[in-house]
mmCIF file of C-alpha atoms in Angstrom:
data_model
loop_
_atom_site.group_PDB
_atom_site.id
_atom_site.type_symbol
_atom_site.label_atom_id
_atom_site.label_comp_id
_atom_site.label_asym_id
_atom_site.label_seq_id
_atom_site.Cartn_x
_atom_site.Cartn_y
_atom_site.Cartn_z
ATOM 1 C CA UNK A 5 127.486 74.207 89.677
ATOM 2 C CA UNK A 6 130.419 76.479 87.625
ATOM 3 C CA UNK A 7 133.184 76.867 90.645
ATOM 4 C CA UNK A 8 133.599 80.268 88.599
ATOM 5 C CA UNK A 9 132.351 83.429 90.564
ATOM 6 C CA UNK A 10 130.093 85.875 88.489
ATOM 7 C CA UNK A 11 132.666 88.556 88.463
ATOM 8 C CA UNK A 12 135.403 86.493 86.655
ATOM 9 C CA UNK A 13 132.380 85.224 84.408
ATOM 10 C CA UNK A 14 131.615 89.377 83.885
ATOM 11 C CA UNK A 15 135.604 89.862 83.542
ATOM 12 C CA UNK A 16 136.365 87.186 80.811
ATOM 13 C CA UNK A 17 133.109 88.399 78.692
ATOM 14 C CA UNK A 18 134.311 91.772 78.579
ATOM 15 C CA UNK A 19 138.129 90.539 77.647
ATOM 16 C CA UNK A 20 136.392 88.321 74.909
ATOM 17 C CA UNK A 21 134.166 91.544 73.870
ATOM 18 C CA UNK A 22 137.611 93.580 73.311
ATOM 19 C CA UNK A 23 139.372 91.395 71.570
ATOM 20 C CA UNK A 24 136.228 91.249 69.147
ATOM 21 C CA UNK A 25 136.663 94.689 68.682
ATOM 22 C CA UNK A 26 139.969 94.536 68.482
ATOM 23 C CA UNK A 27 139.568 91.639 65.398
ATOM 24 C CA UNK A 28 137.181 94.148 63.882
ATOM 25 C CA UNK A 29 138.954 97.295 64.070
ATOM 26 C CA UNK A 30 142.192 95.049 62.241
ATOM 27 C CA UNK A 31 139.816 93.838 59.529
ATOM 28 C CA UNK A 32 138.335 96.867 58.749
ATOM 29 C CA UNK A 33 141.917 98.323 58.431
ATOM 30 C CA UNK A 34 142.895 95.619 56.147
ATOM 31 C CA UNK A 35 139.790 96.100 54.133
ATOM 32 C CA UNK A 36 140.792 100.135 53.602
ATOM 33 C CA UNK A 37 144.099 99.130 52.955
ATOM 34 C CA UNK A 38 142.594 96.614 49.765
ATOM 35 C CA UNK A 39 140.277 99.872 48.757
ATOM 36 C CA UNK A 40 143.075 102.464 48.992
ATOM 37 C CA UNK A 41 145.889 99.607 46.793
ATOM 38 C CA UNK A 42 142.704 99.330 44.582
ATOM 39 C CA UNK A 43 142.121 102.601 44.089
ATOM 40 C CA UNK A 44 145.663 103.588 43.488
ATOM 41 C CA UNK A 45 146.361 100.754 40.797
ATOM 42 C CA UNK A 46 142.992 102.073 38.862
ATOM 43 C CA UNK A 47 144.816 105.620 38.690
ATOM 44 C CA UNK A 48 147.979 104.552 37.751
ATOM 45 C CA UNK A 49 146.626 101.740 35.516
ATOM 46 C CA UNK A 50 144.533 105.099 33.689
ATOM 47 C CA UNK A 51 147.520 107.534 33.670
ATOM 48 C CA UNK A 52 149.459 104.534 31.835
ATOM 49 C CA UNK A 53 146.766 104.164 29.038
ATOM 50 C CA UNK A 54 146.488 108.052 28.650
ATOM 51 C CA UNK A 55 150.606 108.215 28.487
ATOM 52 C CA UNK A 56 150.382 105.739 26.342
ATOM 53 C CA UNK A 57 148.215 106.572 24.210
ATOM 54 C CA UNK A 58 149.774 110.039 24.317
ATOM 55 C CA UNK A 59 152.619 108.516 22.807
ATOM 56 C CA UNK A 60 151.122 106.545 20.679
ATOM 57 C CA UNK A 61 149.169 109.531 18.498
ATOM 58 C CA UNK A 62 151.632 112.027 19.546
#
């Protein structure tokens, strides 16, 4: 038999449970992060081509 009571067995599951979440919520934070940097290099990336271009014809 597990000397472990059922409580501490309960207790441990739900400390194991948060820091799932808690790995989740960081990940999907990371991932926005990645979306927002890619996001913001596509705009600036476009608004150099237009300048350019701007200045090239211009």
């Amino acid at each position: 038999m597990n000397s472990k009571s059922k409580g501490q067995l309960n207790y441990e599951n739900v400390l194991k449970d948060m820091q799932i979440e808690e790995l989740t919520e960081t990940i999907e934070q990371k991932e926005n992060q990645v979306k927002l940097f890619a996001y913001l290099s596509v705009v600036f990336g476009l608004m150099f081509v237009v300048t350019l271009l701007c200045w090239v014809v211009g």
